[in-house]
Coordinates of C-alpha atoms in Angstrom, one line a residue:
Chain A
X19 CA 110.6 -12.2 50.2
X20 CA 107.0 -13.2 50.3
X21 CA 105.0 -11.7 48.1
X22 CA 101.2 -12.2 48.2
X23 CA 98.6 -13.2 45.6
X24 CA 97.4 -10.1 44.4
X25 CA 100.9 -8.7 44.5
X26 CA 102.0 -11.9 41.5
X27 CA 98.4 -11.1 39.8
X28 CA 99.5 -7.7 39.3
X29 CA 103.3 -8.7 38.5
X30 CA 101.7 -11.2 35.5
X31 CA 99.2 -8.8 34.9
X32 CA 102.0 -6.0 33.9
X33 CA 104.3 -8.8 32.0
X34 CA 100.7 -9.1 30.2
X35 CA 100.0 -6.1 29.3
X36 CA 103.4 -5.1 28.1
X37 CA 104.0 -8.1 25.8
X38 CA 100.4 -7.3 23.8
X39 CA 101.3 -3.7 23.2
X40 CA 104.9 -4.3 22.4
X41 CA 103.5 -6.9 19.7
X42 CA 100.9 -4.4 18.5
X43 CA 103.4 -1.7 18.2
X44 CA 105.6 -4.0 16.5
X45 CA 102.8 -4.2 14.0
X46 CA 101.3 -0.6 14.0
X47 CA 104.9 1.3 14.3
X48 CA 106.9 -0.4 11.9
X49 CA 105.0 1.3 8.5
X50 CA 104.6 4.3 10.6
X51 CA 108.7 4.8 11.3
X52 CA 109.4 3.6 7.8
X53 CA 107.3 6.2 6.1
X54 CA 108.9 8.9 8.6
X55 CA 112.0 7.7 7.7
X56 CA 111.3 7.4 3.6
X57 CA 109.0 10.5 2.9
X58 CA 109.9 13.9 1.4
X59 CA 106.4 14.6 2.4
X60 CA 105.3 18.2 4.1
X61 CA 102.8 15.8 6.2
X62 CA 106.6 14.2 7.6
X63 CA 106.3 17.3 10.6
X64 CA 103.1 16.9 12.0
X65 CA 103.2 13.3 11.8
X66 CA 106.8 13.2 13.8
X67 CA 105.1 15.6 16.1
X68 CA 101.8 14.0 17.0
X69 CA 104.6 10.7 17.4
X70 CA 106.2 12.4 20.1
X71 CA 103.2 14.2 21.7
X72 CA 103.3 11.5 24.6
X73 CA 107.0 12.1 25.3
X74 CA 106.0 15.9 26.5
X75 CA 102.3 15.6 27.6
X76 CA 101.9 15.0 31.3
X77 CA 99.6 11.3 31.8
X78 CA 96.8 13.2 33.1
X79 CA 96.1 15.1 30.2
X80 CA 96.3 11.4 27.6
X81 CA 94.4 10.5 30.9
X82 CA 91.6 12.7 30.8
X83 CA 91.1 12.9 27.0
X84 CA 91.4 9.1 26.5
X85 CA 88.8 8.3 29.4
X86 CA 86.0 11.0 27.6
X87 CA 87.1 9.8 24.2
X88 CA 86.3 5.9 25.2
X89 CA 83.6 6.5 27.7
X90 CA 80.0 6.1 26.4
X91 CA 79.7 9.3 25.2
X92 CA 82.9 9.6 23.4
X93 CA 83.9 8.8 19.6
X94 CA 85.7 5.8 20.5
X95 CA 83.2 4.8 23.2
X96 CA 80.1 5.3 20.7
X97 CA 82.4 2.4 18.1
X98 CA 83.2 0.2 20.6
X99 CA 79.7 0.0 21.8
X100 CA 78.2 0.0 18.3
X101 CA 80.9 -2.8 17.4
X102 CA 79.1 -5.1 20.4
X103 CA 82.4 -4.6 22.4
X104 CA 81.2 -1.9 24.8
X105 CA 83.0 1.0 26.1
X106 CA 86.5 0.4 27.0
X107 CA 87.2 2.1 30.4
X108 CA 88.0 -0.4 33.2
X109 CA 89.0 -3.4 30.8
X110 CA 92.9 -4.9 29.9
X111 CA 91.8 -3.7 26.5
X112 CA 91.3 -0.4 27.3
X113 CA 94.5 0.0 29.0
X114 CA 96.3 -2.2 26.1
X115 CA 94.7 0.3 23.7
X116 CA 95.9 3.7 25.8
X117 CA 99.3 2.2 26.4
X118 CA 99.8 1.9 22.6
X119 CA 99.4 5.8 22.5
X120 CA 101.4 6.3 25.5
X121 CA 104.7 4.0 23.8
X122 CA 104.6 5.0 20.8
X123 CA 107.6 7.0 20.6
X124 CA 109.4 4.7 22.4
X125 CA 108.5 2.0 19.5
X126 CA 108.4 4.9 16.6
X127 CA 111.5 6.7 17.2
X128 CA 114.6 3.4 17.5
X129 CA 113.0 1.8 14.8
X130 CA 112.5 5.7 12.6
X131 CA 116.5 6.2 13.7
X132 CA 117.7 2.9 12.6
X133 CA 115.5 3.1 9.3
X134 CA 117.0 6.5 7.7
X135 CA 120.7 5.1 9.1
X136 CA 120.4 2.3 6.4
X137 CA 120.3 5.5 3.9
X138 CA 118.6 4.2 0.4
X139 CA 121.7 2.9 -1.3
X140 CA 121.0 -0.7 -0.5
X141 CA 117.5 -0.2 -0.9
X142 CA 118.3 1.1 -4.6
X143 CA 120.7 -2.2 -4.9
X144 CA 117.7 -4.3 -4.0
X145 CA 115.4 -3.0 -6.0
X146 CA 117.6 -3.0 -9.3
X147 CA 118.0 -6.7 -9.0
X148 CA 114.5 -6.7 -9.3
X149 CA 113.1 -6.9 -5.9
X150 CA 109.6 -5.5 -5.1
X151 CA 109.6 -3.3 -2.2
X152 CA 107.6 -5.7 0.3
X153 CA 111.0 -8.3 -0.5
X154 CA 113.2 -5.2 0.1
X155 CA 111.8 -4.5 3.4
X156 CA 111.6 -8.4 4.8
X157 CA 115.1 -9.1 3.2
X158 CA 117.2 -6.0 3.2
X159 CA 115.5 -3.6 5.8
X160 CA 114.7 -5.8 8.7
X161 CA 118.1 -7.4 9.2
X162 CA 120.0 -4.2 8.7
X163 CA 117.8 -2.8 10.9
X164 CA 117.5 -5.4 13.4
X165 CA 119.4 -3.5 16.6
X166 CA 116.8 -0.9 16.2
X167 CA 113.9 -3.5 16.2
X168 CA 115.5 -4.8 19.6
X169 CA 116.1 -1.1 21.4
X170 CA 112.7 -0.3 20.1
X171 CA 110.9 -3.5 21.9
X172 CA 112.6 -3.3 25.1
X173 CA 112.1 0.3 25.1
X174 CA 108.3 -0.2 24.7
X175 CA 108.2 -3.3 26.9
X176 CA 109.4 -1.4 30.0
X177 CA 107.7 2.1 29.4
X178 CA 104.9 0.3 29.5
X179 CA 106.0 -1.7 32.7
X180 CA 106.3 2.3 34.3
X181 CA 103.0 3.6 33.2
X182 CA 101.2 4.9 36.0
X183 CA 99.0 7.9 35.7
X184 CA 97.0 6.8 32.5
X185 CA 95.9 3.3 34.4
X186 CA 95.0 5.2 37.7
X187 CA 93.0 7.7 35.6
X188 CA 91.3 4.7 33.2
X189 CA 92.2 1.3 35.2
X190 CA 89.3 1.9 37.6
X191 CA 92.1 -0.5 39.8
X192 CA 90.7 -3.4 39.2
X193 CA 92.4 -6.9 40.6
X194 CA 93.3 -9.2 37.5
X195 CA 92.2 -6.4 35.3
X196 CA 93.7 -3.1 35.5
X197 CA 95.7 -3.1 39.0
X198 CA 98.9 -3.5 37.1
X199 CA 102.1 -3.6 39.5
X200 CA 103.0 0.6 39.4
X201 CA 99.0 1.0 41.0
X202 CA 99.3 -1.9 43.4
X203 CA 102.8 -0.2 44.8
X204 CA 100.3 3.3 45.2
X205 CA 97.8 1.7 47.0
X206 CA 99.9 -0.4 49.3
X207 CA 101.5 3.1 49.4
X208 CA 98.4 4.9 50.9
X209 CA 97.4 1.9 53.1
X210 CA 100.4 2.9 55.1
X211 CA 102.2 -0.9 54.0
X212 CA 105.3 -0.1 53.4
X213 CA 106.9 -3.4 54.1
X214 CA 105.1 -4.6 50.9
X215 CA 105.3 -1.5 48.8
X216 CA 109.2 -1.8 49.1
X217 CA 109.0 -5.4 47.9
X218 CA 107.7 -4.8 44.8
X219 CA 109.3 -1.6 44.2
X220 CA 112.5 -3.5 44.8
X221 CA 111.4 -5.8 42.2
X222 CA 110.5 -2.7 39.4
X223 CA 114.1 -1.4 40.6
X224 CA 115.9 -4.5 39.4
X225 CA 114.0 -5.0 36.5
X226 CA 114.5 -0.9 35.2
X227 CA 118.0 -1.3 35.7
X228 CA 119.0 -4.5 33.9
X229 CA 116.6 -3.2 31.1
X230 CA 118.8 -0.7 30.7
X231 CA 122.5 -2.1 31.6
X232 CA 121.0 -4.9 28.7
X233 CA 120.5 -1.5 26.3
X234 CA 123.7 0.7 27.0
X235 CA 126.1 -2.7 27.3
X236 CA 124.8 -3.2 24.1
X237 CA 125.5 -0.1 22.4
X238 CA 128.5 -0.7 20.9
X239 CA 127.7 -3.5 19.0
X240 CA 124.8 -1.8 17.6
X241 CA 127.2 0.5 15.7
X242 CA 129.4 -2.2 14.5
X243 CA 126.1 -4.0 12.7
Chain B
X14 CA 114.0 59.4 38.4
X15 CA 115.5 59.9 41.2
X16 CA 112.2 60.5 42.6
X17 CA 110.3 57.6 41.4
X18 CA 113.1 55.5 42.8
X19 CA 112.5 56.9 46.2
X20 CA 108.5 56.2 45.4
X21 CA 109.2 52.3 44.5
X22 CA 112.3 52.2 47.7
X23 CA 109.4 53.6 49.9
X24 CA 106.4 51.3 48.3
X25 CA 108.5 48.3 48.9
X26 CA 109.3 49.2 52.4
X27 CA 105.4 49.3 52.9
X28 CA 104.8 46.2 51.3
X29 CA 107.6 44.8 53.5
X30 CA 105.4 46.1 56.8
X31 CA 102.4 45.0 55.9
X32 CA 103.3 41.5 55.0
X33 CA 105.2 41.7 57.8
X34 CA 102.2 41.8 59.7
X35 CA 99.3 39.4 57.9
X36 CA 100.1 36.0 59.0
X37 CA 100.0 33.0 56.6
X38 CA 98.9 29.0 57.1
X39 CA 98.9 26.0 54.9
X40 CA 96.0 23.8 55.7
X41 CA 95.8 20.4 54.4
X42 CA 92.3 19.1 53.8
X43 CA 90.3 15.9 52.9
X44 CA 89.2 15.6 49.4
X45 CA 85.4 16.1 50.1
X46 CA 86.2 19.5 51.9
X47 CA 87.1 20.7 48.7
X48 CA 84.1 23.2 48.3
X49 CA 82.8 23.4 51.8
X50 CA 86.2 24.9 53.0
X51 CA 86.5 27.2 49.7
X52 CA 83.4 28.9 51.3
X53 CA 84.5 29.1 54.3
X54 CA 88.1 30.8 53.6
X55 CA 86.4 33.5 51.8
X56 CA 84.1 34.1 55.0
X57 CA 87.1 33.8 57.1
X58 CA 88.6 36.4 55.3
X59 CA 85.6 38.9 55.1
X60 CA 86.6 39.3 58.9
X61 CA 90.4 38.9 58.6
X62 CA 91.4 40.7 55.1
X63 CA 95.1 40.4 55.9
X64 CA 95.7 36.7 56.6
X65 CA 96.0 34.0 54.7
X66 CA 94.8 30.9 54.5
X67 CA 96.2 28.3 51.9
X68 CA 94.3 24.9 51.7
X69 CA 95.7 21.9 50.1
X70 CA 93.1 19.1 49.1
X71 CA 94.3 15.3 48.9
X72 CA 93.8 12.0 50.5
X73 CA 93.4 12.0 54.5
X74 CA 96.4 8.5 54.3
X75 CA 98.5 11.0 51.8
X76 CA 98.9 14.1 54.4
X77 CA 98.8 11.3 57.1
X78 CA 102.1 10.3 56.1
X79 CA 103.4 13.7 54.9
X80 CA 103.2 15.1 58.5
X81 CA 105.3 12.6 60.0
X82 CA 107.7 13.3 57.4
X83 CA 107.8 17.1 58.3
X84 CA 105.4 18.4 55.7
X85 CA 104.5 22.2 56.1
X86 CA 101.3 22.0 57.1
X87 CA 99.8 23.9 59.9
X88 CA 96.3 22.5 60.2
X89 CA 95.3 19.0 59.4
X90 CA 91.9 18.2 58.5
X91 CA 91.1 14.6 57.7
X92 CA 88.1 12.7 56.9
X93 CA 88.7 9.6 59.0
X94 CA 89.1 11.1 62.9
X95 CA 91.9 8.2 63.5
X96 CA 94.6 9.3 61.5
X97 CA 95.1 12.7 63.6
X98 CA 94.5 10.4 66.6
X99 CA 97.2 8.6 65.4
X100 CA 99.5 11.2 65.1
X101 CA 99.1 12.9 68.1
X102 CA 99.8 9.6 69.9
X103 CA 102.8 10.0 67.8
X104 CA 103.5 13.9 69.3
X105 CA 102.6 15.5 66.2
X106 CA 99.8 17.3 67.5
X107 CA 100.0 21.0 69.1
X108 CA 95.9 20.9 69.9
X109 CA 93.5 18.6 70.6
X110 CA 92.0 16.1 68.3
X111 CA 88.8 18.3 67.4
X112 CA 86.3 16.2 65.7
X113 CA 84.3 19.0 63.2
X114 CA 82.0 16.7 61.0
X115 CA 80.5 14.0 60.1
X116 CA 80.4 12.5 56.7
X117 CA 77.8 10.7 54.6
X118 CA 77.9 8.6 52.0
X119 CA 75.2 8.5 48.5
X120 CA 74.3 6.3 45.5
X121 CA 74.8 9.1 42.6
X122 CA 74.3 8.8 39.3
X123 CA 73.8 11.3 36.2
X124 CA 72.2 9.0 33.9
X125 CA 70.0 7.9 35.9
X126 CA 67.7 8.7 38.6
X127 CA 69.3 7.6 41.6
X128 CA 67.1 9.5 44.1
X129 CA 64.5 7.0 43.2
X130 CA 67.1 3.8 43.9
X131 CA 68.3 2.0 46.8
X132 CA 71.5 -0.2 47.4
X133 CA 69.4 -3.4 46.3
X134 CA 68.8 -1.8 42.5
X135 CA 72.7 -1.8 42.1
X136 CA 72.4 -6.1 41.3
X137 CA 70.6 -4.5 38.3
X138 CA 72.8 -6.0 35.0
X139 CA 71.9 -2.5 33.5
X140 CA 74.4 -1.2 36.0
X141 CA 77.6 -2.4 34.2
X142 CA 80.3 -0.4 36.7
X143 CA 79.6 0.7 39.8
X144 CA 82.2 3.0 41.6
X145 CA 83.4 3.5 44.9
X146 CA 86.7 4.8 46.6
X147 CA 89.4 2.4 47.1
X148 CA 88.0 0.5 50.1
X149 CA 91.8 0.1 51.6
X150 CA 92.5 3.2 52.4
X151 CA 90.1 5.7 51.2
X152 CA 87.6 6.7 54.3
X153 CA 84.2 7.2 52.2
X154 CA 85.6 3.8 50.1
X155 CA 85.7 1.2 53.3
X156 CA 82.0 2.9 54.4
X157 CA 80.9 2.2 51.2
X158 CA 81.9 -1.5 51.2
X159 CA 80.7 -1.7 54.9
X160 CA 77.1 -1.2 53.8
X161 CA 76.7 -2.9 50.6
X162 CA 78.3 -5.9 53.6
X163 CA 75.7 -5.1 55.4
X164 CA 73.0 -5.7 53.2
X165 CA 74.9 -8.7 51.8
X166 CA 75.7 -6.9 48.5
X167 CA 78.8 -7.3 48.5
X168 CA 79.7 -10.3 46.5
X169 CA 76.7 -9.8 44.4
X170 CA 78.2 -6.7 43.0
X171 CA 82.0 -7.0 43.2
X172 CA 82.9 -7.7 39.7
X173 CA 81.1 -4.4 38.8
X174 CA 83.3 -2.1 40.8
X175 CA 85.4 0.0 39.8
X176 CA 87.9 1.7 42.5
X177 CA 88.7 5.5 42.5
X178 CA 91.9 7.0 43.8
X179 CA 89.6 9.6 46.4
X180 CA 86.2 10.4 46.4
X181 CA 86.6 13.1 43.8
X182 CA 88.2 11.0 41.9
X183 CA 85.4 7.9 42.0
X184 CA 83.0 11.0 41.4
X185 CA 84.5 11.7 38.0
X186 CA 84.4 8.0 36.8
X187 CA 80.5 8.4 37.3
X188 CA 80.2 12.1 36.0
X189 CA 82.0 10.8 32.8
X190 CA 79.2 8.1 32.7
X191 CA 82.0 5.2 32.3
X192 CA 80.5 3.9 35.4
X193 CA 76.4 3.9 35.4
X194 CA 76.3 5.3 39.4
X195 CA 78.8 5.4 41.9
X196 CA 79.1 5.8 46.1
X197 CA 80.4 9.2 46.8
X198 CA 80.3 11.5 49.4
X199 CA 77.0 13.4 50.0
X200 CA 79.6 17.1 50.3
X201 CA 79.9 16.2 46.8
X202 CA 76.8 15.4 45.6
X203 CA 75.8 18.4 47.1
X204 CA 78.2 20.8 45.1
X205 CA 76.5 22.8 42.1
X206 CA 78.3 20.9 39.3
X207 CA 77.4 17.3 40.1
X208 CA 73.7 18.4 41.9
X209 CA 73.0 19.7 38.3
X210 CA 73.2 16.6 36.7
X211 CA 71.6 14.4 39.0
X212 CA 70.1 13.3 42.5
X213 CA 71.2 11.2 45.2
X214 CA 70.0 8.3 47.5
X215 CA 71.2 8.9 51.3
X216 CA 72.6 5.7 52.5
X217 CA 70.9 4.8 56.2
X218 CA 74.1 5.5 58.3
X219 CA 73.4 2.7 60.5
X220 CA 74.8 0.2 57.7
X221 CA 78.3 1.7 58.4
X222 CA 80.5 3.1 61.1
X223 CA 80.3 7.1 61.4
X224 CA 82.5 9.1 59.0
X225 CA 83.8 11.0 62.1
X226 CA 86.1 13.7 61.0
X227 CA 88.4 15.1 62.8
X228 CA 91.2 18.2 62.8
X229 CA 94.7 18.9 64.3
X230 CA 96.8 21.9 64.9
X231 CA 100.4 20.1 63.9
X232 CA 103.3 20.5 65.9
X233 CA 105.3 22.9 63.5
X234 CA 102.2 25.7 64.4
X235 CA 102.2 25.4 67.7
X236 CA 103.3 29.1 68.0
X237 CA 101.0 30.4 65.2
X238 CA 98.2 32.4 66.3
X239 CA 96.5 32.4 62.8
X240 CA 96.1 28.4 63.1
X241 CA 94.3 28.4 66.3
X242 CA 92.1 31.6 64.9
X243 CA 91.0 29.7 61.9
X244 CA 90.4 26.4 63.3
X245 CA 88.0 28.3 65.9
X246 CA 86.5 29.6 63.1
X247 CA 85.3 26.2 62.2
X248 CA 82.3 26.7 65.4
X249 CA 81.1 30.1 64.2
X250 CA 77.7 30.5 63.0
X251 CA 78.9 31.2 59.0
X252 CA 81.7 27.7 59.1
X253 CA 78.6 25.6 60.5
X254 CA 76.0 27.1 58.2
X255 CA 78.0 26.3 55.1
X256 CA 79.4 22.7 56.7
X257 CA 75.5 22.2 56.7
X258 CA 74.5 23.3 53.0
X259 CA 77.7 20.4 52.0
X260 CA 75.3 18.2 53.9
X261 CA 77.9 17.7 56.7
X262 CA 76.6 16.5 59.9
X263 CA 77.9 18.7 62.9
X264 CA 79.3 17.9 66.2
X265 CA 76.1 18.4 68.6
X266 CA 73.7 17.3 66.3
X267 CA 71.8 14.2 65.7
X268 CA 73.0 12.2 62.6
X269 CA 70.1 12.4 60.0
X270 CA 68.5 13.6 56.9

């Protein structure tokens, strides 16, 4: 199967892209799942909700609001420009920055699920033999927890490998940039090549499934740890 | 009761006539139609109350490959004349290949005044993103990147462009001022929305090959009357007077401003 240049750029461009917001949410949606997960607070609702806004709203609306809110007239566009970073449209930034909204859920929700399974009896243990929360978490928390931190990555990794309508609507399709490998499979698509649109929809094909044969075959040891 | 139930029996079997009666076509049409044909359905149906016309608007490639799939379309209106050449070469065509416009292309820009620019002012580093359709398979897109070739802009500007799905689409990256100016079509730059906000620069039409456009009655409407009634409506006086106000060049006239 030969594939050409710009389709590897936007193959390694995707893997990219996917990586850096898996490792962001990592960072971003770990104390956001645990506080879902711990808190008797009224605040717990809305939270959840705005969580799992992405999971119901169709890409063109996160689409549309994202490219007024970072264009140069928007809130996020008027930071980024006063930061010295200018607005955000058209740049692997900007995509990282509207995938991390997209994902969420799909980092927030495995890692909220495995959190409140733990239940705060070894949390109480922990703590009574004097160790301060930020101990409990590292050394209690995260291993117990660790099958969620797994589902929750791959889960990220490969929703972000699917997005499509956000990065048509912000991407501005640019090669190396934004033509990730779901918009390069469009336009060769609407060119009418169809030889090379299969061959790298054949490749997202492969990679969706063993994704998730690698989540449901693991399954059962999941509840066993 | 009994008699309102004879009243709704008897309304129903009236609505069933009339319907009955008014015939009903899909139309699918290019992306900078999108206002231009709105005008013209609502003329078309000052004189024809009872039919209906529905238009779809997309990309020209898009219906292109639709029709040969079967899609329920009666008339096809493209921007790019070859793709309804194509498919009656294929036998998907019950008419001739009409061509009904031509296009142009504009620099427009809201936040600035681009009526006062030319193709050479986009080297400017002020203008951070320029957009333009997708060159590969966009019509107004490969026109666009056939003049700034012609004037040898092209790899001078390159890294600055940005690529739109369709022209509406490379239109919106501009309107939403994340690019500074943008290529579009002039049908667009032309409608009330964007005109408000800012002028245009014509580009000479001899940097590029002619936006010929071009229609098709498909296959599937061979025996529709309504089909061949509303693409002949596309000649009459009102069709070419509003075509014109889009800034739409008509078959039998000279290409100009």
């Amino acid at each position: 199967m030969g594939f050409s240049d710009s389709d590897i750029q936007a193959l390694w461009l995707t893997v990219r892209l996917s990586s850096v917001v898996t490792v962001i949410l990592l960072l971003v949606g770990t104390p956001i799942a645990w506080w879902l997960a711990r808190t008797g607070s009224r605040w717990k609702g809305p939270l959840g909700a705005v969580v799992a806004l992405p999971l119901v709203l169709p890409p063109s609306v996160l689409g549309f609001y994202l490219l007024l809110a970072m264009g140069p007239h928007g809130p996020v566009g008027w930071l980024t420009t006063g930061l010295g970073i200018g607005p955000l449209p058209f740049t692997f930034w900007g995509l990282v920055l509207a995938s991390v909204f997209y994902s969420l859920p799909f980092m927030v929700q495995p890692l909220q699920n495995s959190f409140e399974s733990i239940g705060p009896q070894p949390l109480q243990v922990a703590a009574s033999l004097g160790a301060s929360p930020l101990d409990v978490f590292f050394s209690v928390v995260v291993p117990l927890a660790r099958p969620g931190f797994i589902t929750a990555s791959i889960m990220t990794f490969a929703h972000t490998v699917g997005e499509f309508g956000v990065v048509l609507m912000i991407g501005g399709n640019i090669p190396g940039v934004t033509r990730v490998a779901s918009v390069q499979i469009y336009d060769h698509v609407e060119a009418l090549d169809y030889a090379q649109a299969h061959r790298l929809s054949a490749v997202l094909l492969i990679f969706s499934f063993l994704v998730l044969l690698a989540l449901y075959t693991r399954r059962p040891d999941r509840q066993k740890g | 009761m009994k008699q309102l139930t004879t009243l709704l029996l008897l309304s129903l079997l009236l609505l069933g006539t009339t319907t009955a009666h008014a015939e009903k076509i899909t139309v699918a049409a290019a992306a900078d139609l999108k206002f231009a044909m709105d005008e013209i359905v609502v003329s078309f149906n000052k004189q024809h109350p009872r039919d209906q016309v529905e238009i779809i608007y997309g990309s020209s490639g898009k219906f292109f490959a639709q029709i040969q799939n079967n899609a329920p379309y009666d008339l096809y209106f493209s921007a790019d004349i070859t793709y309804p050449r194509q498919l009656a070469d294929k036998g998907f065509a019950a008419s001739a290949v009409t061509s009904y416009a031509v296009g142009r292309i504009v620099l427009w820009s809201n936040s600035r005044d681009a009526a006062r620019m030319t193709l050479e002012n986009l080297i400017d580093p002020a203008l951070r993103k320029i957009a333009i359709a997708n060159p590969r398979h966009a019509p107004y897109g490969k026109r666009a990147e056939e003049a700034l070739r012609a004037l040898k802009l092209w790899d001078k500007v390159q890294h600055k462009l940005v690529y739109g799905e369709n022209i509406a689409h490379t239109a919106q990256f501009v309107e939403t001022g994340n690019a500074q100016v943008g290529i579009i079509a002039l049908a667009l730059a032309l409608n009330p929305t964007l005109s408000k906000q800012g002028g245009y620069y014509l580009i000479p039409d001899k940097l590029h090959q002619p936006l010929e456009q071009g229609y098709i009655i498909t296959k599937r409407a061979a025996d529709k009357p309504l089909a061949k009634l509303f693409a002949g409506y596309m000649t009459s006086k009102e069709a070419r007077r509003i075509m014109t106000r889009y800034g739409f060049v008509l078959p039998g006239e000279t290409v100009g401003k």
